[in-house]
Coordinates of C-alpha atoms and ligand atoms in Angstrom, one line a residue:
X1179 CA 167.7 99.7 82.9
X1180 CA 164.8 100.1 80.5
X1181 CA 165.5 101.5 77.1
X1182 CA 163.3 103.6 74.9
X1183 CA 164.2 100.4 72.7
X1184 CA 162.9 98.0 74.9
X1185 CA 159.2 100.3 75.4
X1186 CA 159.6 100.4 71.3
X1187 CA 159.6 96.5 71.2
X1188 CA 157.3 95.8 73.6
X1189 CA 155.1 97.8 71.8
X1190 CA 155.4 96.2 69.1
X1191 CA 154.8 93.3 70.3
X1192 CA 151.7 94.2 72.0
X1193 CA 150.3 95.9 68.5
X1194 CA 150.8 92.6 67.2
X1195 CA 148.4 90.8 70.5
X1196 CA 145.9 93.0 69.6
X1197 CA 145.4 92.8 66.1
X1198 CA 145.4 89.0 67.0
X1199 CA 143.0 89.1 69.7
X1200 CA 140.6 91.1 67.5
X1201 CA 141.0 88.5 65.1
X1202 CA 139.8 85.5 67.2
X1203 CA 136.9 87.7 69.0
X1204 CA 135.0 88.7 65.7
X1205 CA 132.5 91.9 66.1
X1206 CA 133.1 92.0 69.5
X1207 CA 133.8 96.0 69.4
X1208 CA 133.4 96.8 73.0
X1209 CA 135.9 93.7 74.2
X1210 CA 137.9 95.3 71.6
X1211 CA 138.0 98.3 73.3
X1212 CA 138.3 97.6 76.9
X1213 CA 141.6 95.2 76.2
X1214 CA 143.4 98.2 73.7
X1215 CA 142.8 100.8 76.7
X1216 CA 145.0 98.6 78.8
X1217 CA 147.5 97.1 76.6
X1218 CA 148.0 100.6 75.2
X1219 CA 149.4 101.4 79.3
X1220 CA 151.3 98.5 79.7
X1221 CA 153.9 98.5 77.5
X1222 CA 156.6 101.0 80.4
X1223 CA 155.8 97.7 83.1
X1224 CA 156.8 95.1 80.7
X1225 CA 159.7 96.7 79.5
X1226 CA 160.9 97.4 82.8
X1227 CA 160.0 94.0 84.1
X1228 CA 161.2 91.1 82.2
X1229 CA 158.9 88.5 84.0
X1230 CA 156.0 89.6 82.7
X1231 CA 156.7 89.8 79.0
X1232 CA 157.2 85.5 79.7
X1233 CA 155.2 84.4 76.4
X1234 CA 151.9 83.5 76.6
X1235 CA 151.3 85.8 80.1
X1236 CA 149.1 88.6 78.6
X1237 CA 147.6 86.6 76.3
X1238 CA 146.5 84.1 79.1
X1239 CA 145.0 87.4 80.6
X1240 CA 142.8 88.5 77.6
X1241 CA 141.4 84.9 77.2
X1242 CA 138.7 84.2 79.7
X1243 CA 139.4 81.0 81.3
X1244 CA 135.7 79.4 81.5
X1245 CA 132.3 81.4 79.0
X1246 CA 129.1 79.8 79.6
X1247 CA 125.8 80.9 76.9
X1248 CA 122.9 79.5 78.1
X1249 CA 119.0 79.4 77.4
X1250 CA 116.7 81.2 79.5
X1251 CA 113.4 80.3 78.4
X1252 CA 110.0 82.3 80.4
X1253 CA 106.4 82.9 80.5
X1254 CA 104.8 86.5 80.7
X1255 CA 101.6 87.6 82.0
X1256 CA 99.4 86.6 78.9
X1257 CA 101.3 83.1 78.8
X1258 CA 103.5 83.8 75.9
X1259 CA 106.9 81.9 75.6
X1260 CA 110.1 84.2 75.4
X1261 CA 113.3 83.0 75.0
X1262 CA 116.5 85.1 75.9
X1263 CA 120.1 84.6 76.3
X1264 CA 122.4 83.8 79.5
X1265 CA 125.7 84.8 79.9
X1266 CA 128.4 84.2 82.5
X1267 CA 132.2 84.6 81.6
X1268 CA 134.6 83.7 84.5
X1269 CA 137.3 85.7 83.1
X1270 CA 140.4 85.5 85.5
X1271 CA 140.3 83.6 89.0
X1272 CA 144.2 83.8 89.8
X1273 CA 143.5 86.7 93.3
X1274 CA 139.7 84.8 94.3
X1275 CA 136.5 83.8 93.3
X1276 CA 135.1 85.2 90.1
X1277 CA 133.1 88.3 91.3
X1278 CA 131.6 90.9 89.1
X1279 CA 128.0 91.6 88.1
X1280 CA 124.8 90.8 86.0
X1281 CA 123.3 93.1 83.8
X1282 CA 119.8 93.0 82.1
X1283 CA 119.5 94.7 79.4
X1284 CA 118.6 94.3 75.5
X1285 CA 122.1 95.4 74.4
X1286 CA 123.7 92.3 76.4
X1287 CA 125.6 89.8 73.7
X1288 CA 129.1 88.3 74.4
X1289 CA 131.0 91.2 73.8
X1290 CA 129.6 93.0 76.1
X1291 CA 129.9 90.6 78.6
X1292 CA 133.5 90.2 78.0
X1293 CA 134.0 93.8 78.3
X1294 CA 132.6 94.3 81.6
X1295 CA 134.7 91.2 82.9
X1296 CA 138.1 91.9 81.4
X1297 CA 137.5 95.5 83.3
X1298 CA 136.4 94.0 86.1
X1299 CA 139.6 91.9 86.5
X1300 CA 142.5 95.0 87.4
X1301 CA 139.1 96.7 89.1
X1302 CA 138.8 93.5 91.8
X1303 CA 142.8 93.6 92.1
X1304 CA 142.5 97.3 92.8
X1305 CA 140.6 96.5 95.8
X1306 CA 143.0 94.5 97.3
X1307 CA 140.5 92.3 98.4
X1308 CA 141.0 89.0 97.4
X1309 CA 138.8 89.2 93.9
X1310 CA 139.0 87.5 90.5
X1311 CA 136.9 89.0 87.4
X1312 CA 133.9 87.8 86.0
X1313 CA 130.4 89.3 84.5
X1314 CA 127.5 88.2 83.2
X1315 CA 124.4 88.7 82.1
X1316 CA 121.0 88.3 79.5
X1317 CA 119.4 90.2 76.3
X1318 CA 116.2 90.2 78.5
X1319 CA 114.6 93.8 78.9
X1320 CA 113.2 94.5 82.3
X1321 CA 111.4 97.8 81.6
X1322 CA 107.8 98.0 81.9
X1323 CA 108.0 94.2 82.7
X1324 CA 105.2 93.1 85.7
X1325 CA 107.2 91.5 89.0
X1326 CA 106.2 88.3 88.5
X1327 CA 107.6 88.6 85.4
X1328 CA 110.5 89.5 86.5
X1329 CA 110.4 86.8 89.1
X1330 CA 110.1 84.2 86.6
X1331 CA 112.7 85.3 84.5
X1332 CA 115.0 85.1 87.5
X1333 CA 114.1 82.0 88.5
X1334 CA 114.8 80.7 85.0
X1335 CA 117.8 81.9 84.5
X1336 CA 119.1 80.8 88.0
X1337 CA 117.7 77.3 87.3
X1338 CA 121.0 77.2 84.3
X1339 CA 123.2 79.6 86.4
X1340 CA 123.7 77.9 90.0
X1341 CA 125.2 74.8 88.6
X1342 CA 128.4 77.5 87.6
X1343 CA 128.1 79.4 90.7
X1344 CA 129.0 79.0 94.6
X1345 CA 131.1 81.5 97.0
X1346 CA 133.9 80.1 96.8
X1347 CA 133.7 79.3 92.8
X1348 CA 131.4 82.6 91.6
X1349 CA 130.2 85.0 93.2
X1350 CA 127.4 87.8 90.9
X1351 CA 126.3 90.6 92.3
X1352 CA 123.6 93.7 90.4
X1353 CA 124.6 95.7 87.4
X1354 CA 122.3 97.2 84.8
X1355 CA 118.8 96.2 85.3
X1356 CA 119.3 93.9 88.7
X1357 CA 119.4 95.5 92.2
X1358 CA 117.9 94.3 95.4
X1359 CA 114.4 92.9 93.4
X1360 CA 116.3 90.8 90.7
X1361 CA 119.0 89.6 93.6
X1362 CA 116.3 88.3 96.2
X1363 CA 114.4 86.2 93.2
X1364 CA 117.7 84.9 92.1
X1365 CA 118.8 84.0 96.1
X1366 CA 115.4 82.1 96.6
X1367 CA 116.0 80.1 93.3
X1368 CA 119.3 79.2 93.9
X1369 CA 118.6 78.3 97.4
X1370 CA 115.7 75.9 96.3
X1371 CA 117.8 74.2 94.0
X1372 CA 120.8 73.6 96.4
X1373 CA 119.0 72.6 99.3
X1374 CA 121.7 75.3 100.9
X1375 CA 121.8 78.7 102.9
X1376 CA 125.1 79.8 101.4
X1377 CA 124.5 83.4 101.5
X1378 CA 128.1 84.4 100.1
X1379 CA 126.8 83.1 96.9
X1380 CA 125.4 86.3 95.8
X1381 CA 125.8 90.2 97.2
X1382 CA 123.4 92.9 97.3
X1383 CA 121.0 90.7 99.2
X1384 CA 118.1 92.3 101.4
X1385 CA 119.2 93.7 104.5
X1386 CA 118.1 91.4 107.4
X1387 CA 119.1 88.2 104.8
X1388 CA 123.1 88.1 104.5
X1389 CA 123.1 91.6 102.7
X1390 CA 125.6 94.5 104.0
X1391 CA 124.8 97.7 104.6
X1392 CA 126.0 100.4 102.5
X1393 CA 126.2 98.3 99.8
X1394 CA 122.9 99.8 97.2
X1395 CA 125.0 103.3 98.2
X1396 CA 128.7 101.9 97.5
X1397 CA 129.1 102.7 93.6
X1398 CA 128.1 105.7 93.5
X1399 CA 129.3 107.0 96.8
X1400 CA 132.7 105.6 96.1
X1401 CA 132.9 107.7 93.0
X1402 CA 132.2 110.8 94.5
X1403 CA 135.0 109.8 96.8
X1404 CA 137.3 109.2 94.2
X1405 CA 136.5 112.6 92.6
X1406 CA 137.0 114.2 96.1
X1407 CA 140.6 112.5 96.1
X1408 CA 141.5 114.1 92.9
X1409 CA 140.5 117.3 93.4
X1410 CA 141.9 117.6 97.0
X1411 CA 145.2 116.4 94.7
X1412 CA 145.3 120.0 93.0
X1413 CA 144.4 121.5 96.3
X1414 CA 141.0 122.0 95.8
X1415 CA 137.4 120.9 97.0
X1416 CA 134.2 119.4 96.1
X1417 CA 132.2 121.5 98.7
X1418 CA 130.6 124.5 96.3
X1419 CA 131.1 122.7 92.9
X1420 CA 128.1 122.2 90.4
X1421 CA 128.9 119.1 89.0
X1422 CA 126.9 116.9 85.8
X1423 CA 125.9 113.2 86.3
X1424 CA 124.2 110.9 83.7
X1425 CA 122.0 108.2 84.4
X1426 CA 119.2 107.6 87.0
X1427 CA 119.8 104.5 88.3
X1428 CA 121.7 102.7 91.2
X1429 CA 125.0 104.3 90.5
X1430 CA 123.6 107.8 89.5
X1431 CA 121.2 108.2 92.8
X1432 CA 124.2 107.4 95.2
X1433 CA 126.0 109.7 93.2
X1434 CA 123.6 112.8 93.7
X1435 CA 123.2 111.7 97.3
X1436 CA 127.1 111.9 98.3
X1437 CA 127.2 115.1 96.4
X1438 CA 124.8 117.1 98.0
X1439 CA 126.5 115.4 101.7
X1440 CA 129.7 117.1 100.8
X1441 CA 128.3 120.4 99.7
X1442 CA 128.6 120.1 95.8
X1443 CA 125.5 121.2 93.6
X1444 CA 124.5 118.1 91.4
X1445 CA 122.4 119.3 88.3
X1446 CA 121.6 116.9 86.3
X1447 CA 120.7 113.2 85.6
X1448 CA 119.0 111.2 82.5
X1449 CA 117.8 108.3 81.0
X1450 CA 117.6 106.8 77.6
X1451 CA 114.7 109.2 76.9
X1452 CA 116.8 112.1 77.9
X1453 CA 118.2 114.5 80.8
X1454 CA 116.8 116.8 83.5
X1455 CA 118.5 119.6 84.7
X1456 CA 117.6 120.9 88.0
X1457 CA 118.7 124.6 88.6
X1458 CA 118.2 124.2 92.5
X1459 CA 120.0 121.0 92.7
X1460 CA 118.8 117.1 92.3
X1461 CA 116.5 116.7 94.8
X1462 CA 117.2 113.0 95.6
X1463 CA 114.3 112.3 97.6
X1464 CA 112.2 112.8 94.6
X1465 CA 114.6 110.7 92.6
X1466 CA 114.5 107.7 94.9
X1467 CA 110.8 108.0 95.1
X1468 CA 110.5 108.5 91.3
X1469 CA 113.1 105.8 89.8
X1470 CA 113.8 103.5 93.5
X1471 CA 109.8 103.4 94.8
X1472 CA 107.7 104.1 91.4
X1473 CA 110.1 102.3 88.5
X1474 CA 109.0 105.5 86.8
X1475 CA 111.2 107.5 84.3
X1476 CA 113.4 110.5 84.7
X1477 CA 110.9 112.4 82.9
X1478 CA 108.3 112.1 86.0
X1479 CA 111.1 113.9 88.0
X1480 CA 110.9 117.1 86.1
X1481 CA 107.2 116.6 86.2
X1482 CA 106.9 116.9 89.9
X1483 CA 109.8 119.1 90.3
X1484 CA 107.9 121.9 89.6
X1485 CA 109.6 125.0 88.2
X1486 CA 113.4 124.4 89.0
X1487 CA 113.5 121.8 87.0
X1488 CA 113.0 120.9 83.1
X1489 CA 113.1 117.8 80.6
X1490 CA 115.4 117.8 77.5
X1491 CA 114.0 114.7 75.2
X1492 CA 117.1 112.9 73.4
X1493 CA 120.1 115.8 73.8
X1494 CA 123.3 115.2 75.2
X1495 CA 123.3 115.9 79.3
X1496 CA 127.2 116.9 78.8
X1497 CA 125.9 120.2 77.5
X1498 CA 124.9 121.2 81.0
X1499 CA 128.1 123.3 82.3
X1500 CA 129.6 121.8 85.5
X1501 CA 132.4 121.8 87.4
X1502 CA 132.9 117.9 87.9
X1503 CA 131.1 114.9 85.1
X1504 CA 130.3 111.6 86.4
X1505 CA 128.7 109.9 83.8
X1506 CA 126.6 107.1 85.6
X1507 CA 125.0 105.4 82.7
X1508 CA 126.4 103.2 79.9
X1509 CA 129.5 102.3 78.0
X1510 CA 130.6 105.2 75.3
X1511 CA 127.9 107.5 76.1
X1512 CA 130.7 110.5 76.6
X1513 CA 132.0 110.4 73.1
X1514 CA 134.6 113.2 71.8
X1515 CA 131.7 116.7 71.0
X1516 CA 130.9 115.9 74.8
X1517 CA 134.1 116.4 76.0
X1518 CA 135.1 119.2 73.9
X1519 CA 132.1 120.5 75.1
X1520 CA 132.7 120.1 78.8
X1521 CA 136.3 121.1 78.2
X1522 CA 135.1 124.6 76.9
X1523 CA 132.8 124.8 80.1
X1524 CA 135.4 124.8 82.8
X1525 CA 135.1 120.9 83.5
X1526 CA 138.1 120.2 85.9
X1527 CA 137.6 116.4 87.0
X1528 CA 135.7 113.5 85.5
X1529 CA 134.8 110.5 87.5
X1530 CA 133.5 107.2 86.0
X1531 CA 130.7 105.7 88.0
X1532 CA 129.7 103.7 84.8
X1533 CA 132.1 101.1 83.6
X1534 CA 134.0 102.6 80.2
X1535 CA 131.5 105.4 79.5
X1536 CA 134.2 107.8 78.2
X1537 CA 135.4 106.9 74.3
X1538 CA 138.9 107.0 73.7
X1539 CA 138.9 109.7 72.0
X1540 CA 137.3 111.4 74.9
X1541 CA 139.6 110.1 77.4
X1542 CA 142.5 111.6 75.5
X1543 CA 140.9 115.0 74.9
X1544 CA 140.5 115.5 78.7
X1545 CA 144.2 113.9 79.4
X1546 CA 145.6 116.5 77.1
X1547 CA 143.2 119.7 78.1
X1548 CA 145.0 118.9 81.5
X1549 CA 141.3 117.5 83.0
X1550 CA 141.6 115.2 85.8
X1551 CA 140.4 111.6 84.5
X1552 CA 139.6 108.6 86.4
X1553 CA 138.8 105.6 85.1
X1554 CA 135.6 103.3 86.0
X1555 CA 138.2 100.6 87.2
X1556 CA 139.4 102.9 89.7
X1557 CA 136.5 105.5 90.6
X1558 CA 133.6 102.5 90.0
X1559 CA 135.5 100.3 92.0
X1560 CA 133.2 101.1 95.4
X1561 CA 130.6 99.0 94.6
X1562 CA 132.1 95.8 94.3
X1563 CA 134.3 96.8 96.9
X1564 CA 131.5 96.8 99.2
X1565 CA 130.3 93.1 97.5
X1566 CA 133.9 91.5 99.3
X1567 CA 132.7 93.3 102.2
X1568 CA 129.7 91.2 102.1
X1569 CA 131.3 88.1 101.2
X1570 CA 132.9 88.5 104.3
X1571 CA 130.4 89.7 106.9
X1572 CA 128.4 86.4 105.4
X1573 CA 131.6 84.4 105.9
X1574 CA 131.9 85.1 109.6
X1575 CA 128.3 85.2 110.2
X1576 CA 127.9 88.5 111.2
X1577 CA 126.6 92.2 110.3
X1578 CA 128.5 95.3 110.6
X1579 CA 127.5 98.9 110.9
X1580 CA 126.5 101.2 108.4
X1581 CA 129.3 103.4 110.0
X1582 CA 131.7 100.9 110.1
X1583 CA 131.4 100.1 106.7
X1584 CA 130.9 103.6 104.8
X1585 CA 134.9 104.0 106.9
X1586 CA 135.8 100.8 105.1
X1587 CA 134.7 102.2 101.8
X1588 CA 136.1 105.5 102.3
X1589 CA 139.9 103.8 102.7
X1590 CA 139.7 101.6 100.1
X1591 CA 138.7 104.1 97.9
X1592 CA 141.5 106.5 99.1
X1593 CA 144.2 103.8 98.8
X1594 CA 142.7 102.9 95.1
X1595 CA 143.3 106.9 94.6
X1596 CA 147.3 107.2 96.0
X1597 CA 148.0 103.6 94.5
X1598 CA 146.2 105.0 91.0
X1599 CA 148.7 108.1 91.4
X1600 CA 151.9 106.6 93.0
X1601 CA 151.9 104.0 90.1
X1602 CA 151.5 106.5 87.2
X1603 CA 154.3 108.3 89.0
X1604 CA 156.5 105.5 89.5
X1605 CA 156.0 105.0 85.7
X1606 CA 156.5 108.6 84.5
X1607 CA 152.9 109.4 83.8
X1608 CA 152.4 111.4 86.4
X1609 CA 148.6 112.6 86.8
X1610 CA 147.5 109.6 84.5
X1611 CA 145.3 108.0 86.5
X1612 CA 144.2 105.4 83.6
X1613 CA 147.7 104.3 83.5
X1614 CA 148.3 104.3 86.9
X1615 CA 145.4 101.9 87.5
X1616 CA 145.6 99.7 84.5
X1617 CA 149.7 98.8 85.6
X1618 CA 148.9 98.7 89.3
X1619 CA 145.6 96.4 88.5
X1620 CA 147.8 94.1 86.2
X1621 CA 150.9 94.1 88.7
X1622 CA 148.9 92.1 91.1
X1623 CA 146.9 90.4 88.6
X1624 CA 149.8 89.1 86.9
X1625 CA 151.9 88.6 90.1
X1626 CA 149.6 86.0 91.3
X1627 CA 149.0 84.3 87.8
X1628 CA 153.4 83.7 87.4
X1629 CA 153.5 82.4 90.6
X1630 CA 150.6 80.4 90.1
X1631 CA 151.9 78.6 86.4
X1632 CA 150.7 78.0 83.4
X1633 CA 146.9 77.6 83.5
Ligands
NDP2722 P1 120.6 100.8 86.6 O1 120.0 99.8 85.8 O2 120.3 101.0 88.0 O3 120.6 102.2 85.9 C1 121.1 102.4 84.6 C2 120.8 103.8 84.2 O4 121.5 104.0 82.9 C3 119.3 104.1 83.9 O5 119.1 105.4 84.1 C4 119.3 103.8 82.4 O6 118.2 104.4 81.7 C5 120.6 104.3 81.9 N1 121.0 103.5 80.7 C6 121.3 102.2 80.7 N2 121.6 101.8 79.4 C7 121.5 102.9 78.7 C8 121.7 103.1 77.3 N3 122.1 102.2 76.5 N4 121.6 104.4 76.9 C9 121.2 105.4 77.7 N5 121.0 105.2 79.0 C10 121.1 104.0 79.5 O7 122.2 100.4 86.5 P2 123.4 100.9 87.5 O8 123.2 102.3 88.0 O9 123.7 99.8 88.4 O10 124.6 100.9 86.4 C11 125.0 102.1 85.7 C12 126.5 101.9 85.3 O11 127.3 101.7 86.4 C13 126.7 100.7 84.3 O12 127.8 101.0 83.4 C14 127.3 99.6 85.3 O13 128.0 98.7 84.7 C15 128.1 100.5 86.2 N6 128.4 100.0 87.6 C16 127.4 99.6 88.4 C17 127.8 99.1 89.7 C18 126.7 98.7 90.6 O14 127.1 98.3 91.7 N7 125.4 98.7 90.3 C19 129.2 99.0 90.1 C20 130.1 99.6 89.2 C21 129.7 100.0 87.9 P3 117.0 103.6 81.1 O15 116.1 103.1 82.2 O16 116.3 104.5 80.2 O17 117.6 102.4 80.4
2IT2723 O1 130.7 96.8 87.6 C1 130.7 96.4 88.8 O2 131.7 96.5 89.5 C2 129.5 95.9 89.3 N1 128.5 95.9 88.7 C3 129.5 95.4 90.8 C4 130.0 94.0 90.9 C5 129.9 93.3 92.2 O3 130.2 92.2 92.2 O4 129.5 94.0 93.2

């Protein structure tokens, strides 16, 4: 039996990890972050398991077992030399290949990187699908970047990055700044270099070249799902509910989408620059045509809109009253104001499409206002989800229906959501979805790395 002596010690202990851990990472904030969230959950599982506070276990966990930096030299337009950074940190490999995404974007360093794969670990395991955690990633800034600058870039930074990759060793996928564009460039490269057609290699290909469907809608679609699943928890429904997204991009445009097909009222969206709100609803043909077909910026939305609909430059997009939030964006972009402010506008469930977007603070002010909270590892998990779903259409050679695999999507997602809530129940945390998913991520996580030995 577990004592309230044993969950003291372990805490300790744990306290003790950390503080160690942000020793040996150095002004890595964000990696900081993301491994305190889920020590902070863990300490009720290793008190009532003994086998998994063996020495050496967690830290094994929150030290990635292979970090490559690399240079990615390219050429613009006008001929000028640039020279960015590559990342690719293979964090944990103990369920499957590596698997996580790339992201583009002039905040990337090796913190970030870190971040996103240490999440990305219990997210994979949340699956079920036979997943291990890894991210990666350049500085590089895409925006208002020509394609064929975009093309080389890709083609430079494959030219370091397939040597680490393969399906069965490392699998990337899109994040920030990649999607279907950046993953075709980087598929032709790699393919040139190997001399192979190993289209598991990569997912969110083309469709018609290895890619499955479903797969450009599966973040965003997935966390509607999830928010769905919690409501329909506390007996009610999305169907009639306004709710407040951030972000205009892959996640936040599937997001819209899946909303207005269950009869909820999405008002909002944003970009760096800012936030529309939209009194008649998002209207996400505009959106796709605006931000998919034009690369424009959210701005152009409200532009063409017409009257419904009205730019806010800079502003927070949480001020918008809603029912549901599923911030879409970037990490810590929902920081404590925002939720206080949501909180005093009715808010009743908040879905993570982006990975950590929500501060600590924020998660804890929703927990205790008696919000409904899920975490990007749980709600976020569609995408990648629908990536293993990939890996294994191209492993058999085949191509399945859109319908077949939006039913696929919908179960995982639903067994992510009763596993999320049966575990924090198990563990007395009832309704504490980020507990629930951090111990039922590391279960299986650690599971497979005990039985697997010291590596
Ligand atoms: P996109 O590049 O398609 O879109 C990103 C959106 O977020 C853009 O609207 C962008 O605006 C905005 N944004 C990015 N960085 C910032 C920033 N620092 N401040 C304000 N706004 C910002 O990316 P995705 O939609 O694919 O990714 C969004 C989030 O979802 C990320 O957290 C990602 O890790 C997560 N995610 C993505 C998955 C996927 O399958 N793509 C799967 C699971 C999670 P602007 O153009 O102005 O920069
Ligand atoms: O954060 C994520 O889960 C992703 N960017 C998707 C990863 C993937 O391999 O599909």
């Amino acid at each position: 039996m577990t004592t309230r002596d044993d969950t003291k010690t372990t805490k300790t202990r744990l306290d003790a990890l950390r503080v160690e851990i942000e020793r040996r990472n150095p002004a890595q904030p964000e990696f900081h972050q993301a491994v305190h969230e889920v020590l902070d959950t863990l300490a009720p599982v290793l008190a009532a398991r003994p086998e998994y506070a063996e020495p050496g276990l967690i830290e094994r966990l929150c030290e990635p077992e292979r970090q490559v930096i690399f240079r990615v030299p390219w050429q613009d337009d006008k001929g000028h030399v640039h020279v960015n950074r590559g990342f690719r940190v293979e964090f944990n490999s103990a369920l499957g290949p590596y698997k996580g995404g790339l992201r583009f974007h002039p905040s990337v360093n090796l913190g970030i990187i870190k971040f996103l794969g240490f999440e990305q670990i219990f997210k994979n395991a949340l699956t079920g699908l036979g997943i291990g955690g890894g991210k990666g990633g350049s500085d590089f800034d895409p925006h208002g970047r020509s394609d064929a600058e975009i093309m080389r870039f890709c083609q430079s930074f494959m030219t370091e990055l397939y040597r680490h990759i393969g399906e069965h060793t490392d699998v990337p996928a899109g994040d920030i700044g990649v999607g279907g564009r950046e993953i075709g460039y980087l598929f032709g490269q790699y393919r040139r270099i190997t001399n192979r057609w190993e289209a598991g290699v990569l997912t969110g290909k083309g469709a018609g070249w290895g890619g499955s469907a479903i797969r450009p809608e599966a973040t965003g679609y997935g966390s509607v799902l999830f928010a769905a699943a919690m409501l329909r928890e506390r007996g009610e429904g999305l169907e009639g509910q306004t709710a407040v997204v951030s972000g205009s991009g892959n996640v936040a445009i599937y997001t819209v989408e899946k909303l207005l097909a269950l009869g909820a009222n999405p008002l909002t969206c944003s970009d760096s620059s800012g936030y529309v709100v939209d009194d008649k609803g998002i209207d996400v043909d505009l959106l796709k045509q605006v931000k998919e077909v034009e690369r424009g910026r959210i701005s152009d939305y409200a532009e063409r809109r017409g009257a419904s609909a009205r730019f806010v430059p800079g502003g927070r997009v949480w001020d918008v009253p809603g029912d549901v939030a599923l911030p879409s964006a970037t990490q810590n972009e929902l920081d404590e104001n925002d939720a206080a402010t949501l909180v005093r506008n009715g808010v009743k469930a908040v879905a993570e499409g982006a990975n950590m977007p929500t501060t600590p603070e924020a998660v804890h002010l929703f927990q205790r206002a008696g919000v409904a909270f899920g975490p990007g590892k749980a709600a976020n998990a569609g995408g990648v989800a629908v990536s293993a779903l990939e890996m294994a259409q191209n492993h058999a050679r085949t191509a399945w229906s859109p319908a077949r695999v939006e039913e696929e999507l919908a179960h995982i997602m639903g067994d992510i959501h009763t596993t999320c809530h049966e575990t924090a129940e198990r563990y007395g945390a009832s309704g504490d979805y980020v507990t629930g998913a951090n111990i039922a991520g590391f279960e299986r996580v650690a599971d497979a790395m005990l039985a697997q030995g010291v590596i």
